[in-house]
Coordinates of C-alpha atoms and ligand atoms in Angstrom, one line a residue:
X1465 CA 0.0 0.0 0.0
X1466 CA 1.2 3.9 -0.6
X1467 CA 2.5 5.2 2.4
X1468 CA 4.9 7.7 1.6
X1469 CA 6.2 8.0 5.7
X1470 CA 7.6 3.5 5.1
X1471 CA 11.1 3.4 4.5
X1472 CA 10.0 0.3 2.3
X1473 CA 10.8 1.0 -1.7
X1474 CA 7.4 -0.6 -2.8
X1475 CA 5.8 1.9 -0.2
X1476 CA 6.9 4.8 -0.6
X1477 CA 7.3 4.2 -4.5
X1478 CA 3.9 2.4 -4.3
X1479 CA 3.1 1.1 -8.3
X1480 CA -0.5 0.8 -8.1
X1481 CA -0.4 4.5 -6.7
X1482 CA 1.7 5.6 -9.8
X1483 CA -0.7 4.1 -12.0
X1484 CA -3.9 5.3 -10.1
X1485 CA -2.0 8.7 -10.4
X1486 CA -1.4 8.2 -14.1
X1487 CA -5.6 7.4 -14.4
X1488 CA -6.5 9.9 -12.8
X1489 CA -4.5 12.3 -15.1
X1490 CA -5.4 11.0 -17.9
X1491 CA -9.2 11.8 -17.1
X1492 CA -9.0 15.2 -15.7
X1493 CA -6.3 16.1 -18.3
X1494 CA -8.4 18.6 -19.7
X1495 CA -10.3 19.6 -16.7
X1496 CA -10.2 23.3 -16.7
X1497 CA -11.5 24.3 -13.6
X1498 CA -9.3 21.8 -11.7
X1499 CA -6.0 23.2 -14.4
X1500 CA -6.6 26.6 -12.7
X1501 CA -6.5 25.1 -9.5
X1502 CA -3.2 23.5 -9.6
X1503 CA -1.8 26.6 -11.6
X1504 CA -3.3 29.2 -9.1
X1505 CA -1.7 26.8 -6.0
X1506 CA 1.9 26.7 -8.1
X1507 CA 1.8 30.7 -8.1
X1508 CA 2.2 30.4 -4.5
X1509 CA 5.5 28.7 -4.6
X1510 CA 5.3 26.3 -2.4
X1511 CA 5.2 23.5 -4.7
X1512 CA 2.9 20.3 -6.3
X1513 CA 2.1 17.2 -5.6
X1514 CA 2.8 14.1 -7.7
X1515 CA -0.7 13.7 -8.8
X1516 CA -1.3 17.8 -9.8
X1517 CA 2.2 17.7 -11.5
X1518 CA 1.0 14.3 -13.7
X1519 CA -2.1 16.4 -14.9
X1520 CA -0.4 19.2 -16.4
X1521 CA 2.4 16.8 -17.6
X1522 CA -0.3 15.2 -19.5
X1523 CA -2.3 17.7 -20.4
X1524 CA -1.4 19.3 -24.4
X1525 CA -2.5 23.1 -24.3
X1526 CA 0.3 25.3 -25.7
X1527 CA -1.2 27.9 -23.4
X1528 CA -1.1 25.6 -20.4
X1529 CA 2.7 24.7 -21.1
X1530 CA 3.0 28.6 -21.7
X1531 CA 2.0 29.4 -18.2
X1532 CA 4.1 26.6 -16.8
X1533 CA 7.4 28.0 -18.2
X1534 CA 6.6 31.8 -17.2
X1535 CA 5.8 29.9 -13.9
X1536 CA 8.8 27.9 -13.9
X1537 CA 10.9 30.8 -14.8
X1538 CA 9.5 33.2 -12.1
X1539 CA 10.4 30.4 -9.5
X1540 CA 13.9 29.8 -10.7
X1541 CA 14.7 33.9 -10.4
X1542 CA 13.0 34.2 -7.1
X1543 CA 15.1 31.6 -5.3
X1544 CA 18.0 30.8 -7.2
X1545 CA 18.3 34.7 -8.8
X1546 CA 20.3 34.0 -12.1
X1547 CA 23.2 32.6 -10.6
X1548 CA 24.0 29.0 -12.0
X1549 CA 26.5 26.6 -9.7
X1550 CA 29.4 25.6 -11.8
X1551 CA 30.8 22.2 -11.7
X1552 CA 32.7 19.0 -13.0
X1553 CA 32.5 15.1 -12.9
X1554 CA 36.0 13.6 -12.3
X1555 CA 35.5 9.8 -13.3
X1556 CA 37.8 8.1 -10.9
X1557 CA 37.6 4.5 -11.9
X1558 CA 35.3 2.2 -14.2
X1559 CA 35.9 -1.1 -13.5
X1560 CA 32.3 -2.2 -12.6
X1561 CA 30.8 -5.3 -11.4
X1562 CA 27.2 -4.7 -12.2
X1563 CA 25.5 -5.3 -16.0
X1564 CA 23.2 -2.4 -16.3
X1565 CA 22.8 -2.6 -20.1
X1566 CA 22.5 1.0 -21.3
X1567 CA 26.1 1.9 -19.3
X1568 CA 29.5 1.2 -21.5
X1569 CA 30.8 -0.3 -17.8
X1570 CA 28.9 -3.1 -17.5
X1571 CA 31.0 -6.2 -16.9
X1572 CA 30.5 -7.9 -20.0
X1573 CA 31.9 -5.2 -21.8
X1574 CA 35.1 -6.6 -23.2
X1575 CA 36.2 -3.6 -25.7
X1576 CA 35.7 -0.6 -23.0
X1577 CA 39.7 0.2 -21.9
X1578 CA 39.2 -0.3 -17.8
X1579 CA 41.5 2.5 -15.5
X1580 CA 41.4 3.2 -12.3
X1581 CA 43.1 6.9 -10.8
X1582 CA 46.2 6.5 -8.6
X1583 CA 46.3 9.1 -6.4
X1584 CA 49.3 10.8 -8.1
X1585 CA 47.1 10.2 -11.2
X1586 CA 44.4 12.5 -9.1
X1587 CA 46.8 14.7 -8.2
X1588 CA 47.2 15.9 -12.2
X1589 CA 43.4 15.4 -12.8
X1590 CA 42.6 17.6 -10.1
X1591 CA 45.8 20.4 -10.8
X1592 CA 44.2 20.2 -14.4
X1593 CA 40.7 21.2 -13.4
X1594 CA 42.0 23.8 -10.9
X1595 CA 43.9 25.4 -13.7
X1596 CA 40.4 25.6 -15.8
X1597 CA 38.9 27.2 -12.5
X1598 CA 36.9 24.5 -11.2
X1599 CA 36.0 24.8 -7.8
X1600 CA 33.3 21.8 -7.1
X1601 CA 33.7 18.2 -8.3
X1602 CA 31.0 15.2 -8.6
X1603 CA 33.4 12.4 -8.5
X1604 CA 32.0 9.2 -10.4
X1605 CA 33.3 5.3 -10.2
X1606 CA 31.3 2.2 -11.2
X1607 CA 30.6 -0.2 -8.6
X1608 CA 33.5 -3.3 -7.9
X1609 CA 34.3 -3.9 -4.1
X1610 CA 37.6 -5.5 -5.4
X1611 CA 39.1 -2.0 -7.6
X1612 CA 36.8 0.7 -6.4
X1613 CA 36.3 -0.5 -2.3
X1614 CA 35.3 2.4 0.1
X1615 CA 38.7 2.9 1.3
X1616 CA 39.7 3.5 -2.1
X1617 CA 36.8 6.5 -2.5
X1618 CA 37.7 7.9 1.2
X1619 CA 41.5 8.0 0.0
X1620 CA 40.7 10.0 -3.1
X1621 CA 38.5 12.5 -1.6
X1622 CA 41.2 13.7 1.0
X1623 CA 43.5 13.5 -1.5
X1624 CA 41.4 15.9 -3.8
X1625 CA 40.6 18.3 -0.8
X1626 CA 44.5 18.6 -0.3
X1627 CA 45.6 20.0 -3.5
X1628 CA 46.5 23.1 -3.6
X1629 CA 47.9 24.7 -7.0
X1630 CA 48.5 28.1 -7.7
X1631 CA 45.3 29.7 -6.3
X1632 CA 43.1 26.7 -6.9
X1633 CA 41.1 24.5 -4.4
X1634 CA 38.5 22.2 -4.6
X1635 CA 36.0 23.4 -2.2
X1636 CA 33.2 20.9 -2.3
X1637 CA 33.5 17.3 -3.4
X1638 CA 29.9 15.6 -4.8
X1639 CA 29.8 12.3 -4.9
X1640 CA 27.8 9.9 -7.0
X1641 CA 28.8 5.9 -6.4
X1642 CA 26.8 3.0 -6.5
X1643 CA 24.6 2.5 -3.2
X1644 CA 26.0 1.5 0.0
X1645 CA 25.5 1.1 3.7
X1646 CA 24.8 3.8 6.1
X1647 CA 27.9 2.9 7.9
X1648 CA 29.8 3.6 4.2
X1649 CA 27.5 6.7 3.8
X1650 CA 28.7 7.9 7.7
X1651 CA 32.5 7.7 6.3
X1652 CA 31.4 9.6 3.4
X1653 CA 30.0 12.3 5.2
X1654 CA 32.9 12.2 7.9
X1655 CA 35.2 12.7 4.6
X1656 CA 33.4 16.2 4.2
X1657 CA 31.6 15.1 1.5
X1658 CA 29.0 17.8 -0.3
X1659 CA 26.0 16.1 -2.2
X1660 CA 25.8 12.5 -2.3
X1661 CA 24.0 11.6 -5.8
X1662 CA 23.0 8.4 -6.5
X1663 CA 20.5 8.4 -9.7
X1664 CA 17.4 5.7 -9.9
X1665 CA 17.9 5.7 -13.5
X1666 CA 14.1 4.0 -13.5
X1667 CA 11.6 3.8 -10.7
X1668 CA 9.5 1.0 -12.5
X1669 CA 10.5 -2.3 -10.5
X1670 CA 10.2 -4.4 -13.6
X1671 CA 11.7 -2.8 -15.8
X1672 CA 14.4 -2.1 -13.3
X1673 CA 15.7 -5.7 -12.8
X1674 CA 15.5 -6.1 -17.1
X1675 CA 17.8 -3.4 -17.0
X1676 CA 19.9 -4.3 -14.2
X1677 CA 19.9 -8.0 -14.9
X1678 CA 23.0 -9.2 -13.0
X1679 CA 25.4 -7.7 -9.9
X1680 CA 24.3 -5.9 -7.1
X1681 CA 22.8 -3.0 -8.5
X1682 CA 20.0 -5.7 -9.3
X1683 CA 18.5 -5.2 -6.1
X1684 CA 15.6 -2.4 -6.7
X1685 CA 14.9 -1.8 -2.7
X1686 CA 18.5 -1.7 -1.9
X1687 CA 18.8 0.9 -4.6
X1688 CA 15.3 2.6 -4.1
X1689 CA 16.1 3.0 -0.4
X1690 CA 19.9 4.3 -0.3
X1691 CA 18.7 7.9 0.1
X1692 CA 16.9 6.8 3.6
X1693 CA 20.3 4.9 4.6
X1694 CA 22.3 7.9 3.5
X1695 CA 20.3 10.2 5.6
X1696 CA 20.3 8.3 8.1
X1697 CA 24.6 7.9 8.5
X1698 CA 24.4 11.8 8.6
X1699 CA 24.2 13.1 4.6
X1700 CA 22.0 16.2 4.8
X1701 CA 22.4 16.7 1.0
X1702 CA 21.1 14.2 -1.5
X1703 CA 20.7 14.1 -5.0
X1704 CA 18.0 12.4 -7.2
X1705 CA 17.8 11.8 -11.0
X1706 CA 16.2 9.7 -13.3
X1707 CA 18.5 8.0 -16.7
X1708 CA 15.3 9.8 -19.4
X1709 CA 14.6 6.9 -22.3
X1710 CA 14.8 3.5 -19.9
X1711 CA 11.2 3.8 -19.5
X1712 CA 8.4 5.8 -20.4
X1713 CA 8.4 9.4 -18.9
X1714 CA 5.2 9.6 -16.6
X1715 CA 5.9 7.0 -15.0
X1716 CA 9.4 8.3 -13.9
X1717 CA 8.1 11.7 -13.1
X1718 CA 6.1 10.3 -11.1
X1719 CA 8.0 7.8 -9.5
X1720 CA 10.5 10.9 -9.1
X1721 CA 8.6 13.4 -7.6
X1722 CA 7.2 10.3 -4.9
X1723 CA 11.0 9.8 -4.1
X1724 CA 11.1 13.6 -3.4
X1725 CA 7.6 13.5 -0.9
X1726 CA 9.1 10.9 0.8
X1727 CA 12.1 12.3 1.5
X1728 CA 10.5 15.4 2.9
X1729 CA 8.1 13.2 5.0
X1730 CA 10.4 11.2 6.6
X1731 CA 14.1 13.6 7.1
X1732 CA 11.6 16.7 6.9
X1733 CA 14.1 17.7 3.8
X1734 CA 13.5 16.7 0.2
X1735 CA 16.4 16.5 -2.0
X1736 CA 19.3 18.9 -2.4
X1737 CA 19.0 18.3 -5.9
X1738 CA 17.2 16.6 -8.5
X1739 CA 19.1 15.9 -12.3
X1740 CA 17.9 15.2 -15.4
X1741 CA 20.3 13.0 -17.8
X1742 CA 18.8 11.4 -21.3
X1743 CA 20.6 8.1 -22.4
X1744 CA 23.3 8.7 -25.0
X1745 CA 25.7 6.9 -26.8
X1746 CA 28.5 5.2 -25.6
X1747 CA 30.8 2.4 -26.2
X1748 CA 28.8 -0.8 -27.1
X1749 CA 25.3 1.7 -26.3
X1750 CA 22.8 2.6 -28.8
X1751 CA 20.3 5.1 -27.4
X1752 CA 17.8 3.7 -30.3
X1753 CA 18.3 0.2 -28.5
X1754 CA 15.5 1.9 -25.5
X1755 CA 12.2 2.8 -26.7
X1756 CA 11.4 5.4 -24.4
X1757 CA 13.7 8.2 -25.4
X1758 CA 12.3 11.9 -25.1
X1759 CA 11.9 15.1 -27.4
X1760 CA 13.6 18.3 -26.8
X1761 CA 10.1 19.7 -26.1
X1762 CA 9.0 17.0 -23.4
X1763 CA 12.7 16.9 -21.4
X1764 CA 11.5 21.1 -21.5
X1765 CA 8.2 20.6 -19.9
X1766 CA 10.1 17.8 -17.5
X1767 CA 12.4 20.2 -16.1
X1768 CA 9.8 23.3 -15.8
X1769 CA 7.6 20.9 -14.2
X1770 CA 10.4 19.6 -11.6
X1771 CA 10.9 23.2 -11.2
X1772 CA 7.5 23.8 -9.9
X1773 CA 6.9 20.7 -7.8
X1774 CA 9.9 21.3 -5.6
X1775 CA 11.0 25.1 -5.6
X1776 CA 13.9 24.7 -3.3
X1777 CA 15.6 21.9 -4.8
X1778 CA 18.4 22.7 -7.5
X1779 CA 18.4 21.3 -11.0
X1780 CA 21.5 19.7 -12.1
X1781 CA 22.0 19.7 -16.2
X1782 CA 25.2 17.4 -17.9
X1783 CA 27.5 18.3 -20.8
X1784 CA 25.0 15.1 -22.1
X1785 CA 22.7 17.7 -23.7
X1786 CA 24.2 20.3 -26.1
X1787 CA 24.6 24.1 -25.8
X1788 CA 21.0 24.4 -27.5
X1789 CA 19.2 22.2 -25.3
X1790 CA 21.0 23.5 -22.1
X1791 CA 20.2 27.1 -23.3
X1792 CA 16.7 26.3 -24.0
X1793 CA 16.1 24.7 -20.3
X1794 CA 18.3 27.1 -18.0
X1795 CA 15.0 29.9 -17.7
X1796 CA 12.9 26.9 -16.6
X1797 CA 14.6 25.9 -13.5
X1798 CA 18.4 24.9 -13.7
X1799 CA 20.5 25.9 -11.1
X1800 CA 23.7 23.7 -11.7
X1801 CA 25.5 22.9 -14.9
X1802 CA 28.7 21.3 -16.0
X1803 CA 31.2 22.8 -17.9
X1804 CA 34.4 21.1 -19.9
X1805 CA 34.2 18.2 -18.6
X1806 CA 35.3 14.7 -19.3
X1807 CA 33.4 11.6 -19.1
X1808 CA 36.9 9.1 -19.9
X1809 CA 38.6 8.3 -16.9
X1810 CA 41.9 10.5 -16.5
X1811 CA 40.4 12.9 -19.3
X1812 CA 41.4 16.0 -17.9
X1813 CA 45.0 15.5 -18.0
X1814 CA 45.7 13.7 -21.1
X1815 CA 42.9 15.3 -23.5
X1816 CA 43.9 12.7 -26.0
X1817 CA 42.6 10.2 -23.2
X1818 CA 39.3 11.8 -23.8
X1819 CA 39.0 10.5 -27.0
X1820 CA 40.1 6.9 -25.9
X1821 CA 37.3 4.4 -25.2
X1822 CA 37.1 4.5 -21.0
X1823 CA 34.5 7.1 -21.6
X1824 CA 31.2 6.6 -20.1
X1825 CA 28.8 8.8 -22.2
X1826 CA 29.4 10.8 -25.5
X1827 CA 29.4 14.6 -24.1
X1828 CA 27.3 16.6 -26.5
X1829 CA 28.4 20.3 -25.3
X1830 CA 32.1 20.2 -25.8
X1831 CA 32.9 23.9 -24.8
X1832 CA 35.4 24.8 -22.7
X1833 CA 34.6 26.2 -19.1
X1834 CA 36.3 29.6 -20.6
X1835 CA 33.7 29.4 -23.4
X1836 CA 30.7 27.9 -21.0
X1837 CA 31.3 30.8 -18.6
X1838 CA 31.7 33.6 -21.2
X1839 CA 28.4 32.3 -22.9
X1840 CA 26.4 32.3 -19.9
X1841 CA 27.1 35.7 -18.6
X1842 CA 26.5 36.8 -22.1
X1843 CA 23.1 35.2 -21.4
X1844 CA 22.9 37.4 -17.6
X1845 CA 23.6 34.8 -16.0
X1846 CA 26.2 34.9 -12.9
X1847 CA 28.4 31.5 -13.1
X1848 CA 29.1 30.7 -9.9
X1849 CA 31.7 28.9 -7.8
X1850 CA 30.4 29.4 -4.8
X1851 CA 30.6 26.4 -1.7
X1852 CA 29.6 28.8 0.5
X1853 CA 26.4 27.4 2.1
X1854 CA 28.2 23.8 2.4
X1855 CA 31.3 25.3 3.9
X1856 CA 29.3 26.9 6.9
X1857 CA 27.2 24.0 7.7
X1858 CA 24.3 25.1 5.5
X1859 CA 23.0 21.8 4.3
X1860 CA 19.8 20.0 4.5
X1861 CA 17.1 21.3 6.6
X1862 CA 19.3 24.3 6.9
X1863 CA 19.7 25.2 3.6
X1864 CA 16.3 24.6 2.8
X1865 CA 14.6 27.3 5.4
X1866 CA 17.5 29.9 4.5
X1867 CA 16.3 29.2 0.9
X1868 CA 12.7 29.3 1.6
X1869 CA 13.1 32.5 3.5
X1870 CA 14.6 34.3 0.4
X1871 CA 17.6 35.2 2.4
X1872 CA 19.3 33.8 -1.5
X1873 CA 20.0 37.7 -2.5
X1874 CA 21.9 39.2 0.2
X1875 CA 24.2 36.0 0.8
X1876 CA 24.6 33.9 -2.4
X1877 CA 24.1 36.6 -4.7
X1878 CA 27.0 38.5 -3.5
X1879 CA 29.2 35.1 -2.7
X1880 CA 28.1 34.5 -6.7
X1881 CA 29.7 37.6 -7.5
X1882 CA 33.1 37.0 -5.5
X1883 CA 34.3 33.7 -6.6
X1884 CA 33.0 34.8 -10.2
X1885 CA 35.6 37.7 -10.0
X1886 CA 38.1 35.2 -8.6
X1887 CA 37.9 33.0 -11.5
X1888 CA 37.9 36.0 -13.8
X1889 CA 41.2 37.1 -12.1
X1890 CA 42.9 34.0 -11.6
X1891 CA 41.3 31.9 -15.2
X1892 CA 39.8 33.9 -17.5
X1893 CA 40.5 34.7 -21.2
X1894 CA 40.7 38.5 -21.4
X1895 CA 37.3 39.2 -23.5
X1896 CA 35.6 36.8 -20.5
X1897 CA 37.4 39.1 -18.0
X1898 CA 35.9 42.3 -19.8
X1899 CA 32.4 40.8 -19.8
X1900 CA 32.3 39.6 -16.2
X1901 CA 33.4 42.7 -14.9
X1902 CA 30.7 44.7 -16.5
X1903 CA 28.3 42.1 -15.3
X1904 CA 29.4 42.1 -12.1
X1905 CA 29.7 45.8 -11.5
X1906 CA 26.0 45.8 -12.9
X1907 CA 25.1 43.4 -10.6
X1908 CA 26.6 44.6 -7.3
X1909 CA 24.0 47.0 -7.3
X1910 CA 21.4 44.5 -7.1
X1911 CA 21.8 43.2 -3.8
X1912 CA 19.2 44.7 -1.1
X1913 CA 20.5 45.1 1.8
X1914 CA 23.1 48.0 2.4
X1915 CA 25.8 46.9 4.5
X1916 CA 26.2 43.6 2.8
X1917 CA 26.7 45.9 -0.6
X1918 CA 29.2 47.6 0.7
X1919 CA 31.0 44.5 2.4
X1920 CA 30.9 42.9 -0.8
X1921 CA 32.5 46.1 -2.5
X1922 CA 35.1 45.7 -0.4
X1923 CA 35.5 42.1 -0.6
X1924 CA 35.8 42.7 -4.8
X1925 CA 38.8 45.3 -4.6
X1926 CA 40.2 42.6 -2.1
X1927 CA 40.2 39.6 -4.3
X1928 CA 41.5 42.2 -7.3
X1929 CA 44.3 42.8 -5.5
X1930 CA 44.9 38.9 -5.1
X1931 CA 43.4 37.9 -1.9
X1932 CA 41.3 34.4 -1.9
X1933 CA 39.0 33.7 0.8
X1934 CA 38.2 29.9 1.5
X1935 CA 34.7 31.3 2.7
X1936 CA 33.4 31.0 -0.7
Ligands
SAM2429 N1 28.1 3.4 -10.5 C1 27.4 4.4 -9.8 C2 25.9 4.0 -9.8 O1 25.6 2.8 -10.0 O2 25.1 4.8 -9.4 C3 27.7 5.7 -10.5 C4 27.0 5.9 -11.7 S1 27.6 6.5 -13.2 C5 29.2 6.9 -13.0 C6 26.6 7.9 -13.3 C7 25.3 7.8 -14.1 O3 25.5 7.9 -15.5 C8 24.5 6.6 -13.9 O4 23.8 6.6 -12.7 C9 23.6 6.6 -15.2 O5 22.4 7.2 -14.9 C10 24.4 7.5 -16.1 N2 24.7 6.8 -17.4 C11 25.1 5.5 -17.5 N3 25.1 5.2 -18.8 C12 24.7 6.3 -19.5 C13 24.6 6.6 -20.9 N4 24.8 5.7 -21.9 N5 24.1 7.8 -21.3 C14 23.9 8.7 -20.3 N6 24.0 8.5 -19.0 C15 24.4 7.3 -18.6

């Protein structure tokens, strides 16, 4: 039975209640009266629930989907502004043990070239993306107790926080590895991890074992329920997704947005953030092999509607969609995106090795961060590189009611602006320095309150004249 407050998978991500859901969108689809309601109740903010988001997923108007995207929009500016969070996978290792059959590591694959990151090997990865400007890292490994062992993670992640290269650091290391044990997802957090991200790639049980047909990534409730485990060994900040094309895209909206409910009803905090990758192809993957692949114009509607359900949490978009798609999106919700990065393991060093077959997923935006940054202040948007929030303790229920209280534009506005201006000092190609400054001297003004203005003023002149705080 549903029960959104069980910490059992089938409960909580109850089937018959995702298809009584789907019904009863699919009658009232075109109920107007009961379309105004859910719109008038998403002006207020305060989100939707999986049932109202399934109708106006399902319902067709053009003018309803208009109203969704001003809606979305308006959301996005009044809780993230137009800052977007800048960051980078770093693919540490992908031998894998499982046979998920849409991923180039599963274990069958026999052409894939398998590495694993020493940690000198990290040490030049990570000196390479400090000399791009990267400040935040989601560090990615297939699962394999034998070559990729928690030790083995813990060991990396110091090692990342301890390099320190000209004025580089990583500030804030995400984490996305297979699910674990709360006493594994305690060491995480003890290692200072940031967001742990672990993505359901499908929330339909059946389809879930076909897809996962050996290893043990097989097991859906050991999967479903790794969030409630990593909550539980102390992770305030958790990161949903669903893999877009394993299965059809109601049902994972659904499925997602149930995973999100629960989360809130059980921690009293939903997820930190939720992202949306689309299958692509890989070595020994053809996308067209899965049925349920998505238009540019649905994956739009997906992420305004995400937007909508859960205002607080961010929206996470990969280098897997291209510069059109992630331009297209960004108004309707995104708060984080990529930028250079390299899905091959030990990619960032050795460009060549990018081109080698260890890669995970074709990348589809190939800019660098020079050219991602440039083009998204060209846009107005602020790039950001700030770890601010997660460096004083503002995670989870925390960062949520600092969100909620729209405290964004008098603190991460201005911490925006500063680690923008360090990266345009310390990184930047000399039109991206001109355009950044004019942006941020435009948007200095912008933030409300006086005496944090002025501080930040000051703080500016400071970081021209090479100071680097690590309060960013
Ligand atoms: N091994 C970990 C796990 O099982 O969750 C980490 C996952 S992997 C490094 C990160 C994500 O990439 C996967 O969760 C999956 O959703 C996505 N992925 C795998 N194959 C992909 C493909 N062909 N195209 C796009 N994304 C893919």
């Amino acid at each position: 039975m549903y029960n959104p407050n069980s910490l059992h998978a089938e409960e909580f991500i109850n089937h018959a209640e995702i298809m009584d859901t789907l019904e009863y969108a699919r009658t009232r689809k075109n109920d107007t009266t009961l379309l105004s309601e859910i719109l008038a109740k998403a002006r207020l903010h305060k989100g939707l629930s999986h049932r109202e988001v399934a109708v106006l997923l399902l319902n067709e108007d053009p003018a309803v989907t208009e109203q969704l995207y001003k809606l979305a929009n308006q959301i996005k500016l009044a809780y993230y502004g137009n800052r977007i969070v800048i960051f980078a996978p770093l693919y540490l290792s992908n031998y894998c043990v499982n046979g998920c059959t849409y991923c180039p590591y599963h274990a069958k694959n026999k052409h894939i070239s398998r590495k694993k990151l020493t940690q000198e090997d990290i040490v030049r990865e990570v000196t390479a993306l400090q000399d791009m400007g990267h400040k935040r890292l989601a560090i990615e490994a297939g699962e394999d107790p034998l070559h990729n062992p928690i030790s083995y993670i813990l060991e990396c992640i110091d090692t990342i926080y301890h390099i320190r290269h000209k004025n580089g650091a990583i500030r804030r290391v995400n984490v996305n590895i297979a699910a674990t044990t709360e006493e594994e997802y305690h060491m995480l957090k003890e290692a200072g991890i940031g967001t742990y991200i672990l993505f359901q790639e499908t929330y339909h049980k059946e389809s879930y074992e076909k897809l996962h047909p050996t290893g043990p990534k097989h097991n859906y409730d050991y999967h479903t329920e790794a969030m409630d485990r990593a909550m539980a060994g102390g992770i305030d900040d958790v990161g949903l997704g669903v893999l877009f094309g394993l299965e059809n895209y109601p049902y994972e909206l659904v499925g997602l947005l149930m995973h999100a409910e629960h989360l809130e009803a059980v921690h009293g905090v939903g997820p930190h953030t939720i992202s949306v990758p689309r299958i692509k192809p890989a070595e020994d993957i053809n996308p067209d092999d899965f049925d349920n692949g998505i238009s540019d114009d649905v994956f739009a509607k997906i992420c305004a509607l995400i937007r909508v359900a859960v205002p607080y949490t961010g929206m996470i978009i990969s280098t897997r969609e291209s510069q059109a798609v992630r331009e297209r999106v960004l108004p309707l919700g995104i708060s984080q995106i990529s930028g250079g990065s390299r899905t091959s393991v030990g990619g960032y060093d050795v460009p060549e090795a990018a081109d080698d077959n260890s890669a995970q997923f074709d990348v589809s935006d190939r800019r660098t961060l020079d050219e991602v940054v440039r083009w998204l202040m060209e846009l107005d948007y602020i790039p950001s590189f700030c770890t601010a929030c997660y460096r004083e303790g503002r995670t989870g229920d925390r960062f949520m009611s600092f969100c909620k209280s729209g405290q964004i534009l008098n603190y991460c506005h201005p911490n925006a602006l500063m680690t923008l201006q360090e990266y345009l000092e310390d990184y930047a190609a000399p039109e991206t320095k001109r355009i950044g400054q004019a942006l941020i001297a435009r948007q200095i003004r912008q933030i409300p309150n006086p005496a944090r203005r002025e501080k930040a003023e000051a703080y500016l002149k400071e970081i021209a004249a090479g100071m680097r705080d690590f309060r960013f």
